[in-house]
mmCIF file of the C-alpha atoms, coordinates in Angstrom:
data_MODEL
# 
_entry.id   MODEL 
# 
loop_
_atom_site.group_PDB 
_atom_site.id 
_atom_site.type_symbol 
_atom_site.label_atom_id 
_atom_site.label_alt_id 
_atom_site.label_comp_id 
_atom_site.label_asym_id 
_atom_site.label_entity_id 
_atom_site.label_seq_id 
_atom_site.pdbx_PDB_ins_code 
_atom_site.Cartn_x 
_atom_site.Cartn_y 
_atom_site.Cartn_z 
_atom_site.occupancy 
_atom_site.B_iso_or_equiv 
_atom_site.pdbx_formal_charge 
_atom_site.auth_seq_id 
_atom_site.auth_comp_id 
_atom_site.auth_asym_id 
_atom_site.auth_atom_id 
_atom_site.pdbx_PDB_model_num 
ATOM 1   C CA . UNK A 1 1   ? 135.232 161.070 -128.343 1.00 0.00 ? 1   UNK A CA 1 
ATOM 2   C CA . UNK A 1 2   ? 137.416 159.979 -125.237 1.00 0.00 ? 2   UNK A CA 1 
ATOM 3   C CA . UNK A 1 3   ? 134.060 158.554 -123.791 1.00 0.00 ? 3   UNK A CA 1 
ATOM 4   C CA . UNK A 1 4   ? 134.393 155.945 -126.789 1.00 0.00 ? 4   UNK A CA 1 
ATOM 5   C CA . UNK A 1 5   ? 137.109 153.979 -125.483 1.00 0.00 ? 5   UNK A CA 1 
ATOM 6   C CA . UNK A 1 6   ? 137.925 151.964 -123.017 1.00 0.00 ? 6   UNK A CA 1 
ATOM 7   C CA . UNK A 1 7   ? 140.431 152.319 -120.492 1.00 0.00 ? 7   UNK A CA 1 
ATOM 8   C CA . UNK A 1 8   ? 143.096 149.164 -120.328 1.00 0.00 ? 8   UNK A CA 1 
ATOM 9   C CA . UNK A 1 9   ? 142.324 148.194 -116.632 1.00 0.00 ? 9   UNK A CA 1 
ATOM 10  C CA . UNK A 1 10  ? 137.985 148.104 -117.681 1.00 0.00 ? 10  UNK A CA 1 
ATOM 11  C CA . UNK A 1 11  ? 136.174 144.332 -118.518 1.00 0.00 ? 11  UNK A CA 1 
ATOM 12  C CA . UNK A 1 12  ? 134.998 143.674 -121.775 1.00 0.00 ? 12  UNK A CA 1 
ATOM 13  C CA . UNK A 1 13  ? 131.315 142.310 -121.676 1.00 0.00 ? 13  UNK A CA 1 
ATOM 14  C CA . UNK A 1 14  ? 131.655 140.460 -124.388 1.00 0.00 ? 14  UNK A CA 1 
ATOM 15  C CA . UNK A 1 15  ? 133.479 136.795 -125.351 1.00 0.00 ? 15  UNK A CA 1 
ATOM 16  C CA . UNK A 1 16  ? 134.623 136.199 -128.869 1.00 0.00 ? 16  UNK A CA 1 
ATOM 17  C CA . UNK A 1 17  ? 133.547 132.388 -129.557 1.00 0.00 ? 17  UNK A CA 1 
ATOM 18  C CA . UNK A 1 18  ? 134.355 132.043 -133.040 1.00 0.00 ? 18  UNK A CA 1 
ATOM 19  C CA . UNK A 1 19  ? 137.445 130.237 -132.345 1.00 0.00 ? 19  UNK A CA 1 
ATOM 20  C CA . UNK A 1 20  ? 135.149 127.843 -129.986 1.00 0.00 ? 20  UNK A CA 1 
ATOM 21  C CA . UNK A 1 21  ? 133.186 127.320 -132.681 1.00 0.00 ? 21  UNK A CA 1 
ATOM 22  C CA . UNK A 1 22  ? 135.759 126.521 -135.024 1.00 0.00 ? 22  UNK A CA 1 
ATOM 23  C CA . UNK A 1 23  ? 137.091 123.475 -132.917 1.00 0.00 ? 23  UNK A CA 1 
ATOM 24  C CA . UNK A 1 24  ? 133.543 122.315 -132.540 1.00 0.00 ? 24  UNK A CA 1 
ATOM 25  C CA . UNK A 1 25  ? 132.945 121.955 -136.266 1.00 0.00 ? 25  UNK A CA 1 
ATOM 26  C CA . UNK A 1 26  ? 136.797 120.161 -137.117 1.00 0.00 ? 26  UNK A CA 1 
ATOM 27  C CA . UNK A 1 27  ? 135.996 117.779 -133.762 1.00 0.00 ? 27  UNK A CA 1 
ATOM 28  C CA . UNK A 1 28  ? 132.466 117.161 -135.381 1.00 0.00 ? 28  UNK A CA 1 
ATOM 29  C CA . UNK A 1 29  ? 134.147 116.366 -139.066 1.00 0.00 ? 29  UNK A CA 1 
ATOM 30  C CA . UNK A 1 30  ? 136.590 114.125 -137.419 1.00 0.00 ? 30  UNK A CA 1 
ATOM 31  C CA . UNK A 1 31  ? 133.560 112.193 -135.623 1.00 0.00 ? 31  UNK A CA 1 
ATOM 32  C CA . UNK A 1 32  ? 131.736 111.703 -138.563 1.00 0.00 ? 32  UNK A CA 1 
ATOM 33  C CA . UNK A 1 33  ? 135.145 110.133 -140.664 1.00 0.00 ? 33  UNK A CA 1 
ATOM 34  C CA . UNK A 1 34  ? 135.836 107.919 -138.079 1.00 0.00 ? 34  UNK A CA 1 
ATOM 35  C CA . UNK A 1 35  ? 132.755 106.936 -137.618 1.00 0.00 ? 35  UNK A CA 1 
ATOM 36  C CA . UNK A 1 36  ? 131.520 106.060 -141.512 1.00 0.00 ? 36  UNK A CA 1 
ATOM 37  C CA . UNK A 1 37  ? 135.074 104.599 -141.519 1.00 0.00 ? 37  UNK A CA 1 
ATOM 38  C CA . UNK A 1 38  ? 134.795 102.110 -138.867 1.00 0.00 ? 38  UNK A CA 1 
ATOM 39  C CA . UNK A 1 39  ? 131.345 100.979 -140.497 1.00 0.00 ? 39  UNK A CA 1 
ATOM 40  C CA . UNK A 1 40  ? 132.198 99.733  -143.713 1.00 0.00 ? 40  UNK A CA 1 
ATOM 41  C CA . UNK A 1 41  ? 132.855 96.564  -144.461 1.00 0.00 ? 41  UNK A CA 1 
ATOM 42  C CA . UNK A 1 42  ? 133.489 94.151  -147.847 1.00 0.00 ? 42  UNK A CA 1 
ATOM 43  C CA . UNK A 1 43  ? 131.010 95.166  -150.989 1.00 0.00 ? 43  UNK A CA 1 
ATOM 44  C CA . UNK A 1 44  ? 129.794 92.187  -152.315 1.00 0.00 ? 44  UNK A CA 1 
ATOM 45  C CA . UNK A 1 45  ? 126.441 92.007  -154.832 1.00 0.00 ? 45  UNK A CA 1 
ATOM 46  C CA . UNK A 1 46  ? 123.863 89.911  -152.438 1.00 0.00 ? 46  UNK A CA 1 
ATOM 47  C CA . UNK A 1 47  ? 121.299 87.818  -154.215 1.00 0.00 ? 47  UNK A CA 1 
ATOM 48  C CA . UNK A 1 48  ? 117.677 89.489  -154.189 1.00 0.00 ? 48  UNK A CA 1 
ATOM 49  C CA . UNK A 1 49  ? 114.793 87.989  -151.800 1.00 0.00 ? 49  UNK A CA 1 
ATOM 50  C CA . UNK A 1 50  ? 111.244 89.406  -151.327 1.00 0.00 ? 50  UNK A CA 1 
ATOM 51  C CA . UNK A 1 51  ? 111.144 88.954  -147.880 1.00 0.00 ? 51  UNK A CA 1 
ATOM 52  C CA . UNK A 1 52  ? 113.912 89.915  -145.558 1.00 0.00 ? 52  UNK A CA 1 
ATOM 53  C CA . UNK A 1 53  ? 114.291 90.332  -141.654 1.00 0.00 ? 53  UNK A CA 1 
ATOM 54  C CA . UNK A 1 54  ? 116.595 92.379  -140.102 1.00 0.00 ? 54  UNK A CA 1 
ATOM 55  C CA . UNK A 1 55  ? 119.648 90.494  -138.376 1.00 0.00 ? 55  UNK A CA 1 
ATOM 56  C CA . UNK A 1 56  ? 121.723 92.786  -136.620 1.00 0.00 ? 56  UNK A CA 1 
ATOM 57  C CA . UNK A 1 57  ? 121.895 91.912  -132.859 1.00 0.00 ? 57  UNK A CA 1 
ATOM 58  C CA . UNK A 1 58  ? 124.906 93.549  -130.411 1.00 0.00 ? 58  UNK A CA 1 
ATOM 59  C CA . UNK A 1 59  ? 127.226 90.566  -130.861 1.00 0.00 ? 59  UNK A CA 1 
ATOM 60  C CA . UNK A 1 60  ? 126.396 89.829  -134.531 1.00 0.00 ? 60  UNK A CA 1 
ATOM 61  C CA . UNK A 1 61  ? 129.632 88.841  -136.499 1.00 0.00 ? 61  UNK A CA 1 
ATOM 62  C CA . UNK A 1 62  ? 129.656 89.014  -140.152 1.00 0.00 ? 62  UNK A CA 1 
ATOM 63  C CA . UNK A 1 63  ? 130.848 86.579  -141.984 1.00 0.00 ? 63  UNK A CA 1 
ATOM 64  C CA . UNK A 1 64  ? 131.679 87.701  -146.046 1.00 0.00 ? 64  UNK A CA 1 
ATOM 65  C CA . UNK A 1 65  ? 132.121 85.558  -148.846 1.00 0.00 ? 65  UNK A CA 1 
ATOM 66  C CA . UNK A 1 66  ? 133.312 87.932  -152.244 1.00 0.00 ? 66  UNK A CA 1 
ATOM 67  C CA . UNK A 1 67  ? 132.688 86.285  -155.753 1.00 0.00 ? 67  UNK A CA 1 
ATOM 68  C CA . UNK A 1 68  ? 136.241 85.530  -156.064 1.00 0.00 ? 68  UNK A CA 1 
ATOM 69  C CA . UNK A 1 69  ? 135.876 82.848  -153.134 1.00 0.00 ? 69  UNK A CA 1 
ATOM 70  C CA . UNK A 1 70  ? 138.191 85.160  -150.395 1.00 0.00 ? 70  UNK A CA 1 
ATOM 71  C CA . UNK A 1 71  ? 136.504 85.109  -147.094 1.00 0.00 ? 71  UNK A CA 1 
ATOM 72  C CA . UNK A 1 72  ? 136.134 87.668  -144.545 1.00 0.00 ? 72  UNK A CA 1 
ATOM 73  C CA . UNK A 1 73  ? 135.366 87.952  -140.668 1.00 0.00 ? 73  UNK A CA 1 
ATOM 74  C CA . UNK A 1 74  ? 133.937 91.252  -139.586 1.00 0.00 ? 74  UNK A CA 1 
ATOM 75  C CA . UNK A 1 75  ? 135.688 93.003  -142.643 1.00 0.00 ? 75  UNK A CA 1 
ATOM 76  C CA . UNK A 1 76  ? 139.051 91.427  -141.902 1.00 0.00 ? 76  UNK A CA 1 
ATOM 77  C CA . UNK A 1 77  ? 140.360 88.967  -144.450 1.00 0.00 ? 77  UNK A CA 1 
ATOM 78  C CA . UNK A 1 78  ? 140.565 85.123  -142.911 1.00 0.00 ? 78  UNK A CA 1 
ATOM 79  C CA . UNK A 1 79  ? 141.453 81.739  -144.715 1.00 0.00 ? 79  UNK A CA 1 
ATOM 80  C CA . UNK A 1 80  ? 139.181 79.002  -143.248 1.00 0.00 ? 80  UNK A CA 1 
ATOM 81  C CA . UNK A 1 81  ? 141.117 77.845  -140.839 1.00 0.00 ? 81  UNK A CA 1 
ATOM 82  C CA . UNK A 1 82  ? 141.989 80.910  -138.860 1.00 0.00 ? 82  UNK A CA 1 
ATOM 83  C CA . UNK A 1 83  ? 137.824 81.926  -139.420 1.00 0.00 ? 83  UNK A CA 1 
ATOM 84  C CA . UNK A 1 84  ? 136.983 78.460  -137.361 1.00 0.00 ? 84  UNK A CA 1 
ATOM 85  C CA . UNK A 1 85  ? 139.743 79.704  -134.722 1.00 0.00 ? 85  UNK A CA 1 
ATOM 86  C CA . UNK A 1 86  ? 138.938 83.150  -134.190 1.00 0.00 ? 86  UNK A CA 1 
ATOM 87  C CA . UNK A 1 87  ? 134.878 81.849  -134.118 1.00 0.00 ? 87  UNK A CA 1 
ATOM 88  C CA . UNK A 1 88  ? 135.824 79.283  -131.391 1.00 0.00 ? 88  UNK A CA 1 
ATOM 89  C CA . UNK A 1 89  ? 136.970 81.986  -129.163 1.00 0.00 ? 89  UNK A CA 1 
ATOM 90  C CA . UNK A 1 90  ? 133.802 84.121  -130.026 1.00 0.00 ? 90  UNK A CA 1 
ATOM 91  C CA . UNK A 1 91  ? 131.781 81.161  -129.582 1.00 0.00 ? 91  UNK A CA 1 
ATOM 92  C CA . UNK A 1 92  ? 133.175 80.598  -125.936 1.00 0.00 ? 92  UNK A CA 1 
ATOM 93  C CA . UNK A 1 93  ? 132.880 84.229  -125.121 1.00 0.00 ? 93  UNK A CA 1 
ATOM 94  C CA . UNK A 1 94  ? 129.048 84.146  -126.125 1.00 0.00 ? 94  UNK A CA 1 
ATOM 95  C CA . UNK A 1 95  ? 127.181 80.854  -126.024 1.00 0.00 ? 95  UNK A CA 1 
ATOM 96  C CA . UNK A 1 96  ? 124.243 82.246  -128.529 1.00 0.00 ? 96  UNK A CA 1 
ATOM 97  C CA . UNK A 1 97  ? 126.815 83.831  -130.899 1.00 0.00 ? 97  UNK A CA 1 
ATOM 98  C CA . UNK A 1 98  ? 124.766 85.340  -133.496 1.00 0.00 ? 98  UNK A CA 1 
ATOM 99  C CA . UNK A 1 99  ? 126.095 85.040  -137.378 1.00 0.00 ? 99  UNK A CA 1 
ATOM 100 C CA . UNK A 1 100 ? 125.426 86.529  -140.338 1.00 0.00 ? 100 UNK A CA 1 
ATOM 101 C CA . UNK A 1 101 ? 126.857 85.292  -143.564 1.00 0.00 ? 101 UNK A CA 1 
ATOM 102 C CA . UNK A 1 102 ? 126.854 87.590  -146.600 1.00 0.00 ? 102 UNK A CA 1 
ATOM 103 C CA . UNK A 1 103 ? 127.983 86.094  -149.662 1.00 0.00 ? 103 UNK A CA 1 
ATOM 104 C CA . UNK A 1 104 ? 128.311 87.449  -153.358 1.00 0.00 ? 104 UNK A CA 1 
ATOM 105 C CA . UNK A 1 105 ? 125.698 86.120  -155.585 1.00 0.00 ? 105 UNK A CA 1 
ATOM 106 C CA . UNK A 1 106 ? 128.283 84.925  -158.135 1.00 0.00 ? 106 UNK A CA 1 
ATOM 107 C CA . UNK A 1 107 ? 129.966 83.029  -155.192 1.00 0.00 ? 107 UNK A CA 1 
ATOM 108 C CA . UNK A 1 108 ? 131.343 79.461  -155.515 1.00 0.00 ? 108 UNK A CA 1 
ATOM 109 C CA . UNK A 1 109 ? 128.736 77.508  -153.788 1.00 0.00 ? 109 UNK A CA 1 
ATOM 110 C CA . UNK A 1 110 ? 132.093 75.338  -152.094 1.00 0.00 ? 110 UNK A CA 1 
ATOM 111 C CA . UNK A 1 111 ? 132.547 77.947  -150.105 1.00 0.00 ? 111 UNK A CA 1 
ATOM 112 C CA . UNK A 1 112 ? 129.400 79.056  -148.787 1.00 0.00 ? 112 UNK A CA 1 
ATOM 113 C CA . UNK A 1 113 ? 129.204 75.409  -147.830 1.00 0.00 ? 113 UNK A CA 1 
ATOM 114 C CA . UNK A 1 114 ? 131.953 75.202  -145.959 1.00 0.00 ? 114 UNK A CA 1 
ATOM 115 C CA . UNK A 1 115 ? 131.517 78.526  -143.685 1.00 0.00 ? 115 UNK A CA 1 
ATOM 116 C CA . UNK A 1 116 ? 128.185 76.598  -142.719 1.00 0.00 ? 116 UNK A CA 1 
ATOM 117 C CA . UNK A 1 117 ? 129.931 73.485  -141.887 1.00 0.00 ? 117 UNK A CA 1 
ATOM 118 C CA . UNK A 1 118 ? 132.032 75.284  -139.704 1.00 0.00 ? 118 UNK A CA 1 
ATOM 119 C CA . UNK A 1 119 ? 129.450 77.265  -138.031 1.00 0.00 ? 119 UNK A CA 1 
ATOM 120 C CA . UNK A 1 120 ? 127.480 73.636  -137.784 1.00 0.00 ? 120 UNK A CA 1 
ATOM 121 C CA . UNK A 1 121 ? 130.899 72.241  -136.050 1.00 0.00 ? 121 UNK A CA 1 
ATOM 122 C CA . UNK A 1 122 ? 131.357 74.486  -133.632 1.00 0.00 ? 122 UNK A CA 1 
ATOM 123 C CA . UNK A 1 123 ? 127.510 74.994  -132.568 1.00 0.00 ? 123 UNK A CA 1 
ATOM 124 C CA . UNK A 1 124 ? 126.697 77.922  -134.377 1.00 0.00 ? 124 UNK A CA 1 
ATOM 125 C CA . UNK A 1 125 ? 122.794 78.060  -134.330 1.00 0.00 ? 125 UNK A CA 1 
ATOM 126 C CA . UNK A 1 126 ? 121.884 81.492  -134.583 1.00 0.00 ? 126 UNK A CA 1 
ATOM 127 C CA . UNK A 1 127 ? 122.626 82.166  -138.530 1.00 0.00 ? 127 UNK A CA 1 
ATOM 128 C CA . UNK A 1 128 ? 121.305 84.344  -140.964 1.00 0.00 ? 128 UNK A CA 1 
ATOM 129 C CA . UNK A 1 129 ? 122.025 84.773  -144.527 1.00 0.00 ? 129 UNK A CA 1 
ATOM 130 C CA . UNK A 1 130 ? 121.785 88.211  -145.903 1.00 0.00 ? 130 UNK A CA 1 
ATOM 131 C CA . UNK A 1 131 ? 119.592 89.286  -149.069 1.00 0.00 ? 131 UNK A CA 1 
ATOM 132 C CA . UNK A 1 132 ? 118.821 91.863  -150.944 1.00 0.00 ? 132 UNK A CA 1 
ATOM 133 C CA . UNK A 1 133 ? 115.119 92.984  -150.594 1.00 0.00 ? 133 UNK A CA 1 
ATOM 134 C CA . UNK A 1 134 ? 113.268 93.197  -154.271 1.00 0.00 ? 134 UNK A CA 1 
ATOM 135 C CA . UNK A 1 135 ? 111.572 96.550  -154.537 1.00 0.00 ? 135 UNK A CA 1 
# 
């Protein structure tokens, strides 16, 4: 029976990593939040299209246009003015700034129009317009 213990000056062979493992599943849960968070953007209802391309590139900005006419840069809500600003600056930063406009499909035609004059004013030529793939 005194063979079953061990003395307090003896190493234990053995590490308890259930705490370890408990910080690596909370860091992993707050990776994944942050992560879906910083991804979503403005939920519009995109008109339908049988044939769509993808248009993501690195430097893509999106450009969002709700059904209530309020516009949106990259998730952020612009008026017109400050969207030509703030795509100036991209524009110098990147010569082939790539663009991708995604507008509701109830969405006052006005506006699309004039993102796309914008885009045509300050040399925008890479431009796509997102869809909706039929199924």
């Amino acid at each position: 029976m005194a063979g079953d213990l061990k003395g307090d000056l003896q190493a234990y062979d053995d590490i308890n990593v259930t705490p370890m493992l408990d910080l690596a599943y909370v860091l992993l849960v707050v990776f994944i939040i942050m992560t879906t968070a910083s991804v979503q953007g403005v939920k519009v209802n995109q008109p339908l299209t049988l044939a769509t391309n993808n248009l993501a590139k690195p430097q893509t900005r999106g450009i969002t246009i709700t059904a209530d006419g309020q516009v949106y840069l990259d998730a952020y809500p612009v008026s017109l003015d400050q969207l030509q600003t703030n795509l100036a600056q991209y524009k110098a930063a990147n010569p082939n700034l790539p663009v991708v406009l995604k507008a509701d499909a109830a969405a006052q035609y006005e506006k699309v129009m004039a993102v796309l004059e914008i885009a045509k004013k300050l040399d925008i030529t890479e431009i796509g317009l997102a869809t909706k793939r039929l199924q």
